[in-house]
mmCIF file of C-alpha atoms in Angstrom:
data_model
loop_
_atom_site.group_PDB
_atom_site.id
_atom_site.type_symbol
_atom_site.label_atom_id
_atom_site.label_comp_id
_atom_site.label_asym_id
_atom_site.label_seq_id
_atom_site.Cartn_x
_atom_site.Cartn_y
_atom_site.Cartn_z
ATOM 1 C CA GLU C 28 -70.260 -4.051 0.298
ATOM 2 C CA ALA C 29 -71.752 -1.354 2.550
ATOM 3 C CA GLN C 30 -74.296 -3.014 4.674
ATOM 4 C CA VAL C 31 -76.051 -3.367 8.178
ATOM 5 C CA THR C 32 -76.244 -6.863 9.453
ATOM 6 C CA GLN C 33 -78.384 -8.151 12.236
ATOM 7 C CA ASN C 34 -78.194 -11.544 13.973
ATOM 8 C CA PRO C 35 -80.293 -13.623 14.312
ATOM 9 C CA ARG C 36 -82.732 -13.162 11.520
ATOM 10 C CA TYR C 37 -85.261 -15.352 13.221
ATOM 11 C CA LEU C 38 -85.738 -16.011 16.944
ATOM 12 C CA ILE C 39 -88.230 -17.926 18.903
ATOM 13 C CA THR C 40 -87.935 -17.658 22.671
ATOM 14 C CA VAL C 41 -89.897 -18.035 25.952
ATOM 15 C CA THR C 42 -90.963 -15.161 28.318
ATOM 16 C CA GLY C 43 -88.363 -14.013 30.573
ATOM 17 C CA LYS C 44 -85.130 -15.529 28.974
ATOM 18 C CA LYS C 45 -82.590 -12.737 28.180
ATOM 19 C CA LEU C 46 -81.689 -12.306 24.690
ATOM 20 C CA THR C 47 -79.494 -10.031 22.609
ATOM 21 C CA VAL C 48 -80.056 -8.960 18.869
ATOM 22 C CA THR C 49 -76.678 -7.864 17.438
ATOM 23 C CA CYS C 50 -76.503 -4.933 14.814
ATOM 24 C CA SER C 51 -73.185 -4.109 13.063
ATOM 25 C CA GLN C 52 -72.533 -1.712 10.180
ATOM 26 C CA ASN C 53 -69.327 -1.318 8.038
ATOM 27 C CA MET C 54 -69.913 2.391 6.753
ATOM 28 C CA ASN C 55 -68.458 4.115 9.716
ATOM 29 C CA HIS C 56 -71.831 5.781 10.499
ATOM 30 C CA GLU C 57 -72.070 7.851 13.784
ATOM 31 C CA TYR C 58 -75.968 7.353 14.036
ATOM 32 C CA MET C 59 -77.568 4.086 14.628
ATOM 33 C CA SER C 60 -81.269 3.291 15.779
ATOM 34 C CA TRP C 61 -83.548 0.422 16.434
ATOM 35 C CA TYR C 62 -87.158 0.213 15.257
ATOM 36 C CA ARG C 63 -89.742 -2.350 15.800
ATOM 37 C CA GLN C 64 -92.531 -2.873 13.180
ATOM 38 C CA ASP C 65 -95.910 -4.007 14.168
ATOM 39 C CA PRO C 66 -99.122 -4.386 11.972
ATOM 40 C CA GLY C 67 -101.143 -1.219 11.853
ATOM 41 C CA LEU C 68 -98.476 0.818 13.667
ATOM 42 C CA GLY C 69 -95.730 1.032 11.153
ATOM 43 C CA LEU C 70 -92.111 1.418 12.507
ATOM 44 C CA ARG C 71 -91.411 3.056 15.961
ATOM 45 C CA GLN C 72 -88.107 4.057 17.249
ATOM 46 C CA ILE C 73 -86.910 2.183 20.381
ATOM 47 C CA TYR C 74 -83.525 3.669 21.092
ATOM 48 C CA TYR C 75 -80.934 5.497 19.165
ATOM 49 C CA SER C 76 -77.228 6.436 19.321
ATOM 50 C CA MET C 77 -75.404 9.431 18.162
ATOM 51 C CA ASN C 78 -71.904 8.019 18.567
ATOM 52 C CA VAL C 79 -70.005 5.833 20.933
ATOM 53 C CA GLU C 80 -71.166 5.738 24.411
ATOM 54 C CA VAL C 81 -74.049 8.173 23.600
ATOM 55 C CA THR C 82 -77.524 6.508 23.642
ATOM 56 C CA ASP C 83 -80.846 7.597 24.226
ATOM 57 C CA LYS C 84 -84.618 6.638 24.372
ATOM 58 C CA GLY C 85 -86.713 6.674 21.502
ATOM 59 C CA ASP C 86 -90.569 6.477 21.239
ATOM 60 C CA VAL C 87 -91.057 2.975 22.774
ATOM 61 C CA PRO C 88 -88.144 1.999 24.929
ATOM 62 C CA GLU C 89 -89.580 0.150 27.728
ATOM 63 C CA GLY C 90 -88.371 -3.315 28.122
ATOM 64 C CA TYR C 91 -85.221 -2.730 26.025
ATOM 65 C CA LYS C 92 -81.622 -1.761 26.651
ATOM 66 C CA VAL C 93 -78.921 -0.864 24.146
ATOM 67 C CA SER C 94 -75.025 -0.107 24.325
ATOM 68 C CA ARG C 95 -72.605 1.545 22.033
ATOM 69 C CA LYS C 96 -69.253 0.401 22.931
ATOM 70 C CA GLU C 97 -67.806 0.449 19.540
ATOM 71 C CA LYS C 98 -68.934 2.591 16.605
ATOM 72 C CA ARG C 99 -69.841 -0.290 14.366
ATOM 73 C CA ASN C 100 -72.010 -2.274 16.859
ATOM 74 C CA PHE C 101 -75.410 -1.393 18.518
ATOM 75 C CA PRO C 102 -76.908 -4.394 20.110
ATOM 76 C CA LEU C 103 -80.513 -4.542 21.486
ATOM 77 C CA ILE C 104 -80.861 -6.340 24.800
ATOM 78 C CA LEU C 105 -84.101 -7.606 26.087
ATOM 79 C CA GLU C 106 -83.456 -8.607 29.678
ATOM 80 C CA SER C 107 -86.728 -10.200 30.402
ATOM 81 C CA PRO C 108 -88.891 -10.652 27.195
ATOM 82 C CA SER C 109 -92.547 -10.597 27.089
ATOM 83 C CA PRO C 110 -95.014 -11.687 24.457
ATOM 84 C CA ASN C 111 -95.741 -8.009 23.740
ATOM 85 C CA GLN C 112 -92.260 -7.712 22.380
ATOM 86 C CA THR C 113 -93.121 -10.214 19.577
ATOM 87 C CA SER C 114 -92.345 -8.162 16.656
ATOM 88 C CA LEU C 115 -90.148 -7.379 13.686
ATOM 89 C CA TYR C 116 -87.089 -5.487 14.688
ATOM 90 C CA PHE C 117 -84.915 -3.256 12.396
ATOM 91 C CA CYS C 118 -81.545 -1.825 12.935
ATOM 92 C CA ALA C 119 -80.661 1.412 10.960
ATOM 93 C CA SER C 120 -77.549 3.551 10.632
ATOM 94 C CA SER C 121 -76.642 6.749 8.758
ATOM 95 C CA PRO C 122 -73.899 9.387 9.019
ATOM 96 C CA HIS C 123 -74.950 11.947 11.714
ATOM 97 C CA LEU C 124 -75.994 15.579 10.948
ATOM 98 C CA ALA C 125 -75.173 14.821 7.339
ATOM 99 C CA GLY C 126 -78.441 16.468 6.066
ATOM 100 C CA LEU C 127 -82.012 15.751 6.091
ATOM 101 C CA ASP C 128 -81.661 13.973 2.866
ATOM 102 C CA ASN C 129 -79.117 11.346 3.986
ATOM 103 C CA GLU C 130 -80.408 7.752 3.600
ATOM 104 C CA GLN C 131 -80.919 5.634 6.696
ATOM 105 C CA PHE C 132 -79.521 2.176 5.871
ATOM 106 C CA PHE C 133 -81.691 -0.780 7.354
ATOM 107 C CA GLY C 134 -80.608 -3.948 8.312
ATOM 108 C CA PRO C 135 -82.673 -7.063 7.094
ATOM 109 C CA GLY C 136 -84.748 -7.302 10.093
ATOM 110 C CA THR C 137 -85.056 -9.821 12.876
ATOM 111 C CA ARG C 138 -88.289 -11.612 13.483
ATOM 112 C CA LEU C 139 -88.832 -12.280 17.291
ATOM 113 C CA THR C 140 -91.419 -14.440 18.638
ATOM 114 C CA VAL C 141 -91.872 -14.394 22.451
ATOM 115 C CA LEU C 142 -94.061 -17.339 23.776
ATOM 116 C CA ALA F 12 -101.610 13.477 16.639
ATOM 117 C CA GLN F 13 -100.263 11.247 13.765
ATOM 118 C CA LYS F 14 -97.479 12.876 12.077
ATOM 119 C CA ILE F 15 -97.619 10.560 9.047
ATOM 120 C CA THR F 16 -100.993 9.402 7.618
ATOM 121 C CA GLN F 17 -101.294 6.788 5.013
ATOM 122 C CA THR F 18 -105.121 6.229 4.550
ATOM 123 C CA GLN F 19 -104.929 3.139 2.383
ATOM 124 C CA PRO F 20 -104.333 -0.135 4.101
ATOM 125 C CA GLY F 21 -104.434 -1.963 0.759
ATOM 126 C CA MET F 22 -104.756 -1.476 -2.839
ATOM 127 C CA PHE F 23 -105.196 -3.555 -5.970
ATOM 128 C CA VAL F 24 -104.002 -2.491 -9.354
ATOM 129 C CA GLN F 25 -103.887 -4.067 -12.630
ATOM 130 C CA GLU F 26 -100.345 -4.548 -14.144
ATOM 131 C CA LYS F 27 -98.967 -1.780 -16.196
ATOM 132 C CA GLU F 28 -101.337 0.652 -14.656
ATOM 133 C CA ALA F 29 -99.998 3.756 -12.833
ATOM 134 C CA VAL F 30 -100.740 3.756 -9.069
ATOM 135 C CA THR F 31 -100.629 6.595 -6.440
ATOM 136 C CA LEU F 32 -100.183 5.923 -2.941
ATOM 137 C CA ASP F 33 -101.243 8.574 -0.758
ATOM 138 C CA CYS F 34 -99.371 10.280 2.313
ATOM 139 C CA THR F 35 -100.163 13.249 4.333
ATOM 140 C CA TYR F 36 -97.865 14.658 7.092
ATOM 141 C CA ASP F 37 -97.967 16.911 9.983
ATOM 142 C CA THR F 38 -95.025 19.229 11.107
ATOM 143 C CA SER F 39 -94.559 22.723 12.225
ATOM 144 C CA ASP F 40 -90.900 22.568 10.900
ATOM 145 C CA GLN F 41 -89.730 24.475 7.892
ATOM 146 C CA SER F 42 -87.027 21.896 7.084
ATOM 147 C CA TYR F 43 -87.898 18.285 6.751
ATOM 148 C CA GLY F 44 -87.548 15.325 4.564
ATOM 149 C CA LEU F 45 -89.806 12.732 3.250
ATOM 150 C CA PHE F 46 -89.028 9.327 2.372
ATOM 151 C CA TRP F 47 -90.713 6.343 0.832
ATOM 152 C CA TYR F 48 -89.663 2.744 1.412
ATOM 153 C CA LYS F 49 -90.756 -0.570 -0.004
ATOM 154 C CA GLN F 50 -90.889 -3.569 2.000
ATOM 155 C CA PRO F 51 -91.244 -6.822 -0.012
ATOM 156 C CA SER F 52 -92.608 -10.072 1.499
ATOM 157 C CA SER F 53 -89.225 -11.037 2.397
ATOM 158 C CA GLY F 54 -89.145 -8.127 4.879
ATOM 159 C CA GLU F 55 -86.321 -5.859 4.060
ATOM 160 C CA MET F 56 -86.690 -1.952 3.847
ATOM 161 C CA ILE F 57 -85.712 -0.685 0.522
ATOM 162 C CA PHE F 58 -85.383 3.188 0.048
ATOM 163 C CA LEU F 59 -87.155 4.291 -2.952
ATOM 164 C CA ILE F 60 -87.339 8.241 -3.230
ATOM 165 C CA TYR F 61 -86.594 11.378 -1.067
ATOM 166 C CA GLN F 62 -88.143 14.920 -1.143
ATOM 167 C CA GLY F 63 -86.673 17.771 0.784
ATOM 168 C CA SER F 64 -89.148 20.602 2.116
ATOM 169 C CA TYR F 65 -87.298 23.165 0.145
ATOM 170 C CA ASP F 66 -86.930 21.206 -3.030
ATOM 171 C CA GLU F 67 -88.929 23.021 -5.714
ATOM 172 C CA GLN F 68 -89.166 20.128 -8.072
ATOM 173 C CA ASN F 69 -91.039 16.887 -7.495
ATOM 174 C CA ALA F 70 -88.282 14.063 -6.874
ATOM 175 C CA THR F 71 -88.240 11.241 -9.430
ATOM 176 C CA GLU F 72 -86.522 7.878 -9.483
ATOM 177 C CA GLY F 73 -86.996 5.670 -12.519
ATOM 178 C CA ARG F 74 -90.570 4.555 -12.456
ATOM 179 C CA TYR F 75 -91.176 6.461 -8.987
ATOM 180 C CA SER F 76 -92.033 9.996 -8.519
ATOM 181 C CA LEU F 77 -93.262 11.851 -5.666
ATOM 182 C CA ASN F 78 -96.237 14.263 -5.908
ATOM 183 C CA PHE F 79 -95.165 16.904 -3.208
ATOM 184 C CA GLN F 80 -97.810 19.508 -2.444
ATOM 185 C CA LYS F 81 -96.280 21.439 0.412
ATOM 186 C CA ALA F 82 -99.323 23.532 1.156
ATOM 187 C CA ARG F 83 -101.698 20.481 1.579
ATOM 188 C CA LYS F 84 -98.777 18.686 3.303
ATOM 189 C CA SER F 85 -99.033 15.622 1.134
ATOM 190 C CA ALA F 86 -96.270 13.643 -0.422
ATOM 191 C CA ASN F 87 -97.921 10.862 -2.653
ATOM 192 C CA LEU F 88 -95.824 8.249 -4.415
ATOM 193 C CA VAL F 89 -96.635 7.615 -7.902
ATOM 194 C CA ILE F 90 -95.523 4.324 -9.582
ATOM 195 C CA SER F 91 -95.857 4.457 -13.323
ATOM 196 C CA ALA F 92 -96.244 1.172 -15.489
ATOM 197 C CA SER F 93 -96.768 -0.990 -12.366
ATOM 198 C CA GLN F 94 -94.866 -4.611 -12.579
ATOM 199 C CA LEU F 95 -95.839 -7.626 -10.497
ATOM 200 C CA GLY F 96 -92.580 -7.009 -8.513
ATOM 201 C CA ASP F 97 -94.050 -3.831 -7.201
ATOM 202 C CA SER F 98 -96.357 -5.859 -4.964
ATOM 203 C CA ALA F 99 -95.232 -4.987 -1.462
ATOM 204 C CA MET F 100 -96.102 -2.711 1.496
ATOM 205 C CA TYR F 101 -94.914 0.780 1.057
ATOM 206 C CA PHE F 102 -94.260 3.072 3.925
ATOM 207 C CA CYS F 103 -94.154 6.935 3.894
ATOM 208 C CA ALA F 104 -91.638 8.363 6.520
ATOM 209 C CA MET F 105 -90.532 11.819 7.688
ATOM 210 C CA ARG F 106 -87.324 13.261 9.146
ATOM 211 C CA GLU F 107 -87.486 16.429 11.003
ATOM 212 C CA PHE F 108 -84.769 18.742 11.795
ATOM 213 C CA PRO F 109 -83.282 17.214 14.919
ATOM 214 C CA LEU F 110 -83.598 19.310 18.159
ATOM 215 C CA ASN F 111 -80.314 20.102 19.696
ATOM 216 C CA PHE F 112 -78.424 18.193 16.921
ATOM 217 C CA GLY F 113 -79.781 14.966 18.324
ATOM 218 C CA ASN F 114 -82.173 12.202 17.284
ATOM 219 C CA GLU F 115 -82.460 11.908 13.486
ATOM 220 C CA LYS F 116 -85.310 9.343 13.703
ATOM 221 C CA LEU F 117 -87.730 8.592 10.887
ATOM 222 C CA THR F 118 -91.261 8.803 11.735
ATOM 223 C CA PHE F 119 -93.420 6.397 9.710
ATOM 224 C CA GLY F 120 -96.830 5.887 8.425
ATOM 225 C CA THR F 121 -98.736 2.670 8.831
ATOM 226 C CA GLY F 122 -98.288 1.710 5.442
ATOM 227 C CA THR F 123 -100.116 0.502 2.396
ATOM 228 C CA ARG F 124 -100.110 -2.813 0.987
ATOM 229 C CA LEU F 125 -100.073 -2.764 -2.865
ATOM 230 C CA THR F 126 -101.000 -5.800 -4.670
ATOM 231 C CA ILE F 127 -100.428 -5.941 -8.499
ATOM 232 C CA ILE F 128 -102.975 -8.124 -10.513
ATOM 233 C CA PRO F 129 -101.629 -9.761 -13.628
#
């Protein structure tokens, strides 16, 4: 089954404790992206990757890191989480430059709470 | 300036009635795509429908249709014969042609929470 998986689905942590949210897709997509969803703000892009070893900042990259060592994986790293990073996080993937109509496939979401 | 505007934070609709969710957008590009996603209480993002800027016909997918008015820059979602399972958050999103063949991000509106009343 074609899918994007994220782990963990739920996480409660404390300020400053490094964490990684994993994202993996099995569709051989070049393009992957991380979004965060906050009430009243919709989804905003954090980072994106156009292919292996090619990553760049989105609209709200502060406090996050990513890596793309393999095509299928795109982990999101919070080196020193803070309470303002409490949010619902989505990973998404799609073929790159396949047309404006190609669907971005979203993972199930990771609900992160930073105390 | 907001690129996607959804002016209805919440809506209540009687079951079996049709409902229109508003979306206006702002872009100077000629090529762009408009998407609607549904987010039920379980949290996942479900793709509903797509409309391309050059599409002459309004998109339809089952009970979903997109009322695309290019000159007004609006892309309203119409759900016919609403069902209890339609209760969810709905997001309008736009993808513009990526500059330098780069970022293909979706720009989202703030969403409309739709509640269907039995």
